[in-house]
CSV table of C-alpha atoms and ligand atoms in Angstrom, one decimal:
chain,number,residue,atom,x,y,z
A,1,MET,CA,-2.0,8.4,-10.3
A,2,LYS,CA,0.8,6.7,-11.9
A,3,ARG,CA,1.4,3.8,-9.5
A,4,ILE,CA,-1.0,2.0,-7.2
A,5,GLY,CA,-0.5,-1.0,-4.8
A,6,VAL,CA,-2.8,-4.0,-4.3
A,7,TYR,CA,-2.8,-6.2,-1.3
A,8,THR,CA,-4.9,-8.9,0.2
A,9,SER,CA,-5.2,-9.2,4.2
A,10,GLY,CA,-6.7,-11.4,6.9
A,11,GLY,CA,-8.5,-14.6,6.0
A,12,ASP,CA,-8.0,-15.7,2.4
A,13,ALA,CA,-11.1,-16.2,0.0
A,14,PRO,CA,-11.7,-17.9,-3.1
A,15,GLY,CA,-11.8,-15.2,-5.7
A,16,MET,CA,-9.1,-13.1,-4.5
A,17,ASN,CA,-6.9,-13.9,-7.4
A,18,ALA,CA,-9.8,-12.8,-9.8
A,19,ALA,CA,-9.9,-9.5,-7.9
A,20,ILE,CA,-6.2,-9.1,-8.1
A,21,ARG,CA,-6.1,-9.9,-11.9
A,22,ALA,CA,-8.9,-7.3,-12.4
A,23,VAL,CA,-6.8,-4.7,-10.5
A,24,ALA,CA,-3.7,-5.3,-12.4
A,25,ARG,CA,-5.5,-5.3,-15.9
A,26,THR,CA,-7.6,-2.2,-15.5
A,27,ALA,CA,-4.8,-0.1,-14.2
A,28,ALA,CA,-2.7,-1.3,-17.1
A,29,GLY,CA,-5.7,-0.2,-19.5
A,30,LEU,CA,-5.8,3.2,-17.7
A,31,GLY,CA,-1.8,3.4,-17.9
A,32,VAL,CA,-1.3,3.0,-14.2
A,33,GLU,CA,1.4,0.8,-12.8
A,34,VAL,CA,0.5,-1.7,-10.3
A,35,VAL,CA,2.6,-3.1,-7.5
A,36,GLY,CA,1.7,-6.2,-5.6
A,37,ILE,CA,2.3,-5.9,-1.9
A,38,ARG,CA,3.0,-9.3,-0.4
A,39,ARG,CA,1.7,-10.8,2.9
A,40,GLY,CA,-0.7,-7.8,3.6
A,41,TYR,CA,0.1,-5.4,6.2
A,42,ALA,CA,3.0,-7.5,7.1
A,43,GLY,CA,4.7,-7.3,3.8
A,44,MET,CA,3.7,-3.6,3.6
A,45,ILE,CA,5.8,-2.9,6.7
A,46,GLU,CA,8.6,-4.7,5.3
A,47,GLY,CA,8.5,-3.4,1.8
A,48,GLU,CA,7.7,-6.6,0.1
A,49,PHE,CA,6.9,-5.3,-3.2
A,50,GLU,CA,6.6,-6.8,-6.7
A,51,PRO,CA,5.5,-5.4,-9.9
A,52,LEU,CA,2.4,-6.8,-11.1
A,53,GLY,CA,1.8,-6.3,-14.9
A,54,PRO,CA,-1.2,-7.7,-17.1
A,55,ARG,CA,1.0,-10.8,-17.8
A,56,ASP,CA,1.7,-11.6,-14.1
A,57,VAL,CA,-1.8,-12.3,-13.4
A,58,ALA,CA,-2.2,-14.7,-16.3
A,59,ASN,CA,-3.9,-18.1,-15.3
A,60,ILE,CA,-4.8,-17.1,-11.6
A,61,ILE,CA,-8.7,-16.5,-12.1
A,62,GLN,CA,-9.4,-20.2,-11.4
A,63,ARG,CA,-7.0,-20.6,-8.5
A,64,GLY,CA,-8.1,-20.3,-4.8
A,65,GLY,CA,-6.0,-18.7,-2.2
A,66,THR,CA,-4.2,-15.3,-2.9
A,67,ILE,CA,-1.1,-15.2,-5.0
A,68,LEU,CA,-0.1,-12.1,-2.9
A,69,LEU,CA,-0.2,-14.4,0.4
A,70,THR,CA,-2.0,-12.8,3.3
A,71,ALA,CA,-1.3,-12.4,7.1
A,72,ARG,CA,-3.0,-11.1,10.3
A,73,SER,CA,-0.4,-8.5,11.2
A,74,LYS,CA,0.1,-7.4,14.9
A,75,ALA,CA,2.8,-5.0,14.1
A,76,PHE,CA,0.2,-2.9,11.9
A,77,LEU,CA,-1.9,-2.5,14.9
A,78,THR,CA,0.5,0.0,16.2
A,79,GLU,CA,1.6,3.5,15.1
A,80,GLU,CA,5.1,2.8,14.5
A,81,GLY,CA,4.3,-0.2,12.6
A,82,ARG,CA,1.8,1.8,10.3
A,83,ALA,CA,4.2,4.6,10.0
A,84,LYS,CA,6.8,2.2,8.8
A,85,ALA,CA,4.4,0.9,6.3
A,86,ALA,CA,3.5,4.3,5.0
A,87,GLY,CA,7.2,5.1,4.7
A,88,LYS,CA,7.9,2.0,2.4
A,89,LEU,CA,5.0,3.0,0.2
A,90,LYS,CA,6.2,6.5,-0.2
A,91,GLU,CA,9.8,5.4,-0.8
A,92,ALA,CA,8.3,3.0,-3.6
A,93,GLY,CA,6.3,5.7,-5.2
A,94,ILE,CA,2.9,4.0,-4.3
A,95,GLU,CA,0.2,6.8,-4.4
A,96,GLY,CA,-2.7,4.8,-3.6
A,97,LEU,CA,-3.9,1.3,-2.8
A,98,VAL,CA,-6.7,-1.4,-3.4
A,99,ALA,CA,-7.1,-3.2,-0.2
A,100,ILE,CA,-8.7,-6.6,-0.8
A,101,GLY,CA,-10.1,-8.1,2.6
A,102,GLY,CA,-12.7,-8.2,5.4
A,103,ASP,CA,-13.4,-5.6,8.2
A,104,GLY,CA,-9.8,-5.9,9.9
A,105,THR,CA,-8.4,-5.1,6.5
A,106,PHE,CA,-10.5,-1.8,6.2
A,107,ARG,CA,-9.9,-0.8,9.8
A,108,GLY,CA,-6.2,-0.9,8.7
A,109,ALA,CA,-6.9,1.2,5.6
A,110,LEU,CA,-8.7,3.7,7.6
A,111,LYS,CA,-5.7,4.1,9.7
A,112,LEU,CA,-3.5,4.8,6.7
A,113,ILE,CA,-6.0,7.2,5.2
A,114,GLU,CA,-6.4,9.3,8.5
A,115,GLU,CA,-2.7,9.0,9.7
A,116,HIS,CA,-0.9,9.1,6.6
A,117,ARG,CA,-3.4,10.3,3.7
A,118,ILE,CA,-2.8,7.5,1.7
A,119,PRO,CA,-5.8,7.0,-0.6
A,120,VAL,CA,-7.4,3.5,-0.4
A,121,VAL,CA,-10.5,1.8,-1.8
A,122,GLY,CA,-11.7,-1.4,-0.5
A,123,VAL,CA,-12.8,-4.7,-2.3
A,124,PRO,CA,-14.9,-7.0,0.0
A,125,GLY,CA,-13.0,-10.5,0.2
A,126,THR,CA,-14.1,-12.7,3.0
A,127,ILE,CA,-16.0,-16.0,3.2
A,128,ASP,CA,-18.2,-14.7,6.0
A,129,ASN,CA,-20.1,-12.3,3.9
A,130,ASP,CA,-20.4,-9.8,7.0
A,131,LEU,CA,-19.7,-6.6,5.4
A,132,TYR,CA,-22.3,-3.7,5.2
A,133,GLY,CA,-22.5,-2.3,1.7
A,134,THR,CA,-22.5,-5.4,-0.5
A,135,ASP,CA,-25.0,-8.2,-0.8
A,136,TYR,CA,-22.3,-10.7,-1.2
A,137,THR,CA,-18.6,-10.6,-0.6
A,138,ILE,CA,-15.9,-12.5,-2.5
A,139,GLY,CA,-15.5,-15.9,-1.4
A,140,PHE,CA,-18.7,-16.6,0.2
A,141,ASP,CA,-20.4,-18.4,-2.5
A,142,THR,CA,-17.6,-20.7,-3.0
A,143,ALA,CA,-17.5,-21.4,0.7
A,144,VAL,CA,-21.2,-22.1,0.7
A,145,ASN,CA,-20.9,-24.6,-2.2
A,146,THR,CA,-17.8,-26.2,-0.6
A,147,ALA,CA,-19.9,-26.7,2.9
A,148,LEU,CA,-22.9,-27.7,0.9
A,149,ASP,CA,-20.9,-30.5,-0.8
A,150,ALA,CA,-19.6,-31.8,2.5
A,151,ILE,CA,-23.1,-31.9,4.1
A,152,ASP,CA,-24.6,-33.8,1.3
A,153,ARG,CA,-22.0,-36.5,2.0
A,154,ILE,CA,-22.6,-36.3,5.7
A,155,ARG,CA,-26.3,-36.6,4.9
A,156,ASP,CA,-25.8,-39.9,3.2
A,157,THR,CA,-24.1,-41.3,6.1
A,158,ALA,CA,-26.5,-39.8,8.7
A,159,ALA,CA,-29.4,-41.5,6.6
A,160,SER,CA,-27.6,-44.9,6.5
A,161,HIS,CA,-27.0,-44.9,10.3
A,162,GLU,CA,-30.1,-43.1,11.3
A,163,ARG,CA,-28.0,-40.5,13.1
A,164,VAL,CA,-28.2,-37.1,14.2
A,165,PHE,CA,-25.1,-34.8,13.0
A,166,PHE,CA,-24.1,-31.4,14.2
A,167,ILE,CA,-22.0,-29.7,11.6
A,168,GLU,CA,-20.1,-26.7,12.4
A,169,VAL,CA,-19.4,-24.0,9.6
A,170,MET,CA,-17.4,-20.8,9.6
A,171,GLY,CA,-18.6,-17.2,9.7
A,172,ARG,CA,-16.8,-15.9,12.7
A,173,HIS,CA,-19.7,-13.8,14.4
A,174,ALA,CA,-22.1,-14.0,11.5
A,175,GLY,CA,-24.4,-16.6,10.4
A,176,PHE,CA,-24.6,-16.1,6.7
A,177,ILE,CA,-22.9,-19.2,5.6
A,178,ALA,CA,-24.8,-21.2,8.1
A,179,LEU,CA,-28.1,-20.0,7.0
A,180,GLU,CA,-27.5,-20.3,3.3
A,181,VAL,CA,-25.8,-23.9,3.6
A,182,GLY,CA,-28.6,-24.8,6.0
A,183,ILE,CA,-31.4,-24.0,3.6
A,184,ALA,CA,-29.7,-25.6,0.6
A,185,GLY,CA,-28.7,-28.7,2.4
A,186,GLY,CA,-32.1,-29.2,4.0
A,187,ALA,CA,-30.9,-28.8,7.7
A,188,GLU,CA,-33.5,-29.8,10.3
A,189,ILE,CA,-32.1,-27.0,12.5
A,190,ILE,CA,-29.8,-24.1,11.8
A,191,ALA,CA,-28.0,-22.4,14.8
A,192,LEU,CA,-27.2,-18.9,14.2
A,193,PRO,CA,-25.3,-16.1,16.3
A,194,GLU,CA,-28.1,-13.6,15.3
A,195,VAL,CA,-31.0,-15.7,16.4
A,196,PRO,CA,-30.1,-17.5,19.5
A,197,THR,CA,-31.2,-21.3,19.7
A,198,SER,CA,-31.0,-22.8,23.1
A,199,PRO,CA,-30.0,-26.5,23.8
A,200,GLN,CA,-33.3,-27.0,25.2
A,201,GLU,CA,-34.9,-25.7,22.1
A,202,ILE,CA,-32.7,-28.2,19.9
A,203,ALA,CA,-33.5,-31.0,22.3
A,204,GLU,CA,-37.2,-30.5,21.7
A,205,THR,CA,-37.0,-30.1,17.9
A,206,ILE,CA,-35.3,-33.4,17.8
A,207,THR,CA,-37.6,-35.3,20.0
A,208,ALA,CA,-40.5,-33.7,17.8
A,209,SER,CA,-39.0,-34.8,14.7
A,210,PHE,CA,-38.2,-38.5,15.9
A,211,LYS,CA,-41.8,-38.6,16.9
A,212,LYS,CA,-42.9,-37.6,13.4
A,213,GLY,CA,-41.0,-40.5,12.0
A,214,LYS,CA,-37.7,-38.7,11.1
A,215,ARG,CA,-34.6,-41.2,11.8
A,216,SER,CA,-31.8,-38.7,11.0
A,217,SER,CA,-31.1,-35.0,11.4
A,218,ILE,CA,-28.6,-32.5,10.1
A,219,ILE,CA,-28.0,-29.4,12.6
A,220,VAL,CA,-25.9,-26.7,11.0
A,221,VAL,CA,-24.2,-24.8,13.7
A,222,ALA,CA,-22.5,-21.2,12.9
A,223,GLU,CA,-19.2,-21.4,14.8
A,224,GLY,CA,-20.3,-18.0,16.5
A,225,ALA,CA,-23.9,-19.6,17.6
A,226,TYR,CA,-22.8,-20.9,20.8
A,227,PRO,CA,-19.7,-20.8,23.0
A,228,GLY,CA,-17.4,-23.6,22.3
A,229,GLY,CA,-19.1,-24.2,18.8
A,230,ALA,CA,-20.8,-27.3,17.8
A,231,GLN,CA,-18.9,-29.7,20.1
A,232,ALA,CA,-20.1,-27.7,23.1
A,233,LEU,CA,-23.7,-27.3,21.9
A,234,PHE,CA,-23.8,-31.1,21.2
A,235,LYS,CA,-22.6,-31.9,24.8
A,236,ALA,CA,-25.3,-29.4,26.2
A,237,VAL,CA,-28.2,-31.3,24.1
A,238,HIS,CA,-26.7,-34.6,25.2
A,239,GLY,CA,-26.6,-33.6,28.8
A,240,LEU,CA,-30.4,-32.7,28.5
A,241,THR,CA,-31.6,-35.7,26.7
A,242,GLY,CA,-28.9,-38.4,26.3
A,243,PHE,CA,-29.2,-38.3,22.5
A,244,GLU,CA,-26.3,-39.9,20.6
A,245,ALA,CA,-24.9,-37.5,17.7
A,246,ARG,CA,-21.7,-37.2,15.8
A,247,VAL,CA,-19.9,-33.8,15.4
A,248,THR,CA,-18.0,-32.5,12.2
A,249,VAL,CA,-16.2,-29.2,12.1
A,250,LEU,CA,-15.7,-28.2,8.5
A,251,GLY,CA,-13.1,-25.9,9.4
A,252,HIS,CA,-10.6,-24.4,6.8
A,253,ILE,CA,-11.7,-26.5,3.7
A,254,GLN,CA,-14.3,-23.6,3.4
A,255,ARG,CA,-11.6,-21.3,2.6
A,256,GLY,CA,-10.0,-23.1,-0.1
A,257,GLY,CA,-10.6,-24.5,-3.6
A,258,SER,CA,-11.4,-22.9,-7.0
A,259,PRO,CA,-13.9,-19.9,-6.8
A,260,THR,CA,-17.4,-20.5,-8.3
A,261,ALA,CA,-18.2,-18.6,-11.6
A,262,LYS,CA,-20.2,-16.3,-9.3
A,263,ASP,CA,-17.4,-15.3,-7.3
A,264,ARG,CA,-15.1,-14.7,-10.2
A,265,VAL,CA,-17.6,-12.5,-11.9
A,266,LEU,CA,-18.0,-10.7,-8.6
A,267,ALA,CA,-14.4,-10.2,-7.9
A,268,SER,CA,-13.6,-9.3,-11.5
A,269,ARG,CA,-16.3,-6.5,-11.4
A,270,LEU,CA,-15.4,-5.1,-8.0
A,271,GLY,CA,-11.6,-5.2,-8.5
A,272,ALA,CA,-12.1,-3.3,-11.8
A,273,ALA,CA,-14.5,-0.6,-10.3
A,274,ALA,CA,-12.0,-0.2,-7.2
A,275,THR,CA,-9.1,0.4,-9.7
A,276,ARG,CA,-11.2,3.1,-11.6
A,277,THR,CA,-12.5,4.7,-8.4
A,278,LEU,CA,-9.0,4.9,-6.9
A,279,VAL,CA,-7.5,6.3,-9.8
A,280,GLU,CA,-10.2,8.9,-10.6
A,281,GLY,CA,-9.3,10.5,-7.1
A,282,THR,CA,-11.9,9.0,-4.6
A,283,SER,CA,-10.6,7.3,-1.3
A,284,GLY,CA,-12.0,5.7,1.8
A,285,VAL,CA,-14.7,3.7,0.2
A,286,MET,CA,-15.6,0.1,-0.1
A,287,ILE,CA,-16.8,-1.1,-3.7
A,288,GLY,CA,-20.0,-3.5,-3.3
A,289,GLU,CA,-22.7,-4.9,-5.4
A,290,VAL,CA,-26.1,-4.1,-4.0
A,291,GLU,CA,-28.9,-5.8,-6.2
A,292,GLY,CA,-26.9,-6.1,-9.0
A,293,GLU,CA,-25.3,-2.5,-9.2
A,294,VAL,CA,-21.9,-1.6,-8.2
A,295,THR,CA,-22.0,0.6,-5.2
A,296,LEU,CA,-19.6,2.9,-3.1
A,297,THR,CA,-20.0,2.8,0.7
A,298,PRO,CA,-17.7,4.7,3.2
A,299,LEU,CA,-15.2,2.2,4.7
A,300,SER,CA,-16.2,3.6,8.1
A,301,GLU,CA,-19.8,2.3,7.6
A,302,ALA,CA,-18.5,-0.9,5.9
A,303,VAL,CA,-16.8,-1.9,9.2
A,304,THR,CA,-19.4,-0.5,11.7
A,305,LYS,CA,-22.8,-1.0,10.4
A,306,LYS,CA,-24.2,-4.5,10.8
A,307,LYS,CA,-25.4,-6.3,7.7
A,308,PRO,CA,-28.7,-8.0,8.9
A,309,ILE,CA,-29.3,-11.5,8.0
A,310,ARG,CA,-32.8,-12.2,6.3
A,311,LEU,CA,-35.1,-13.2,9.0
A,312,GLU,CA,-37.6,-14.6,6.4
A,313,LEU,CA,-35.0,-17.1,5.3
A,314,VAL,CA,-34.6,-18.4,9.0
A,315,ASP,CA,-38.5,-18.7,9.0
A,316,LEU,CA,-38.4,-20.6,5.6
A,317,ALA,CA,-35.7,-22.9,6.9
A,318,LYS,CA,-37.8,-23.8,9.9
A,319,GLU,CA,-41.0,-24.1,7.9
A,320,LEU,CA,-39.4,-26.3,5.5
A,321,ALA,CA,-37.5,-28.5,8.1
A,322,GLY,CA,-40.9,-30.6,8.3
B,1,LIG,O1,-12.8,-14.5,8.4
B,1,LIG,C1,-12.7,-15.7,7.7
B,1,LIG,C2,-12.5,-16.8,8.7
B,1,LIG,O2,-12.5,-18.0,8.0
B,1,LIG,C3,-13.6,-16.9,9.8
B,1,LIG,O3,-14.8,-17.6,9.2
B,1,LIG,C4,-13.1,-17.7,10.8
B,1,LIG,O4,-13.6,-17.5,12.1
B,1,LIG,C5,-11.6,-17.1,10.8
B,1,LIG,O5,-11.5,-16.7,9.4
B,1,LIG,C6,-10.5,-18.2,11.0
B,1,LIG,O6,-9.2,-17.7,11.0
B,1,LIG,P1,-8.0,-18.3,11.1
B,1,LIG,O7,-7.7,-18.8,9.7
B,1,LIG,O8,-6.8,-17.1,11.5
B,1,LIG,O9,-8.1,-19.3,11.9
């Protein structure tokens, strides 16, 4: 291969820039040109391409977001849109792609491979950590630490006012962020999509904790844990008990900010491995890290197989909530 493209797509994640840098620099070392594709699949359709040499990625390792910009493209969901994108890639002499993103990004990549035989290697970049084939996705660690910082602050005011707080964290249909941040933040209750927690159960747990002498509580709610999120869950608990509480939705602050060292190292490692894998002629795989080793998982499995949450951590959280 003489020229490859790299793009970020779907929700941005801290560490994506470190992955882009790793792609550009590894490819340069292999004597392969890199083209940066702007705005993910939307920009691919429009031919928004720019050269990405080793100097173009200087001073981005510490930056959140993605210098290539990102989008969720509706046009790419159509055959015509994908054919247009494939045409633009061929015109530009792009022979293979490194796709950085989550499951939507990889579903798009699979279509490009199937319909247009364009080789693609995936790099898992999403704060949700919901991809099978890697212990951690790029951006997860930063998002957890950002949410944790917010929860620590909320705990100060919760303790001072002797209040209960419902704090909603991101994660779409998965509870990885909630579980990790809930344990690290000492949450009294963690509501996860994978382990349904009813309003009744929450009401009973809060009542029991008041009886034990607790005067404030933090309830971490994964956005996918209850229809309508933390606000709706609070209303349901309030309807049962009349408890007062405050609700905080952390939202997109979890997606921004400078990546942690862990995310930068992961992104560098996976971006470099993806580039080597693609240039050596392998396609249709996601590069991940499992138990410290770089691994290859078919993209089809990465998007269809469900990564389980660790139930022993759910039990640990309950045990330590005291
Ligand atoms: O997939 C990342 C994520 O931040 C999810 O946690 C969240 O559900 C979703 O994206 C929000 O998407 P948007 O930024 O389009 O509102």
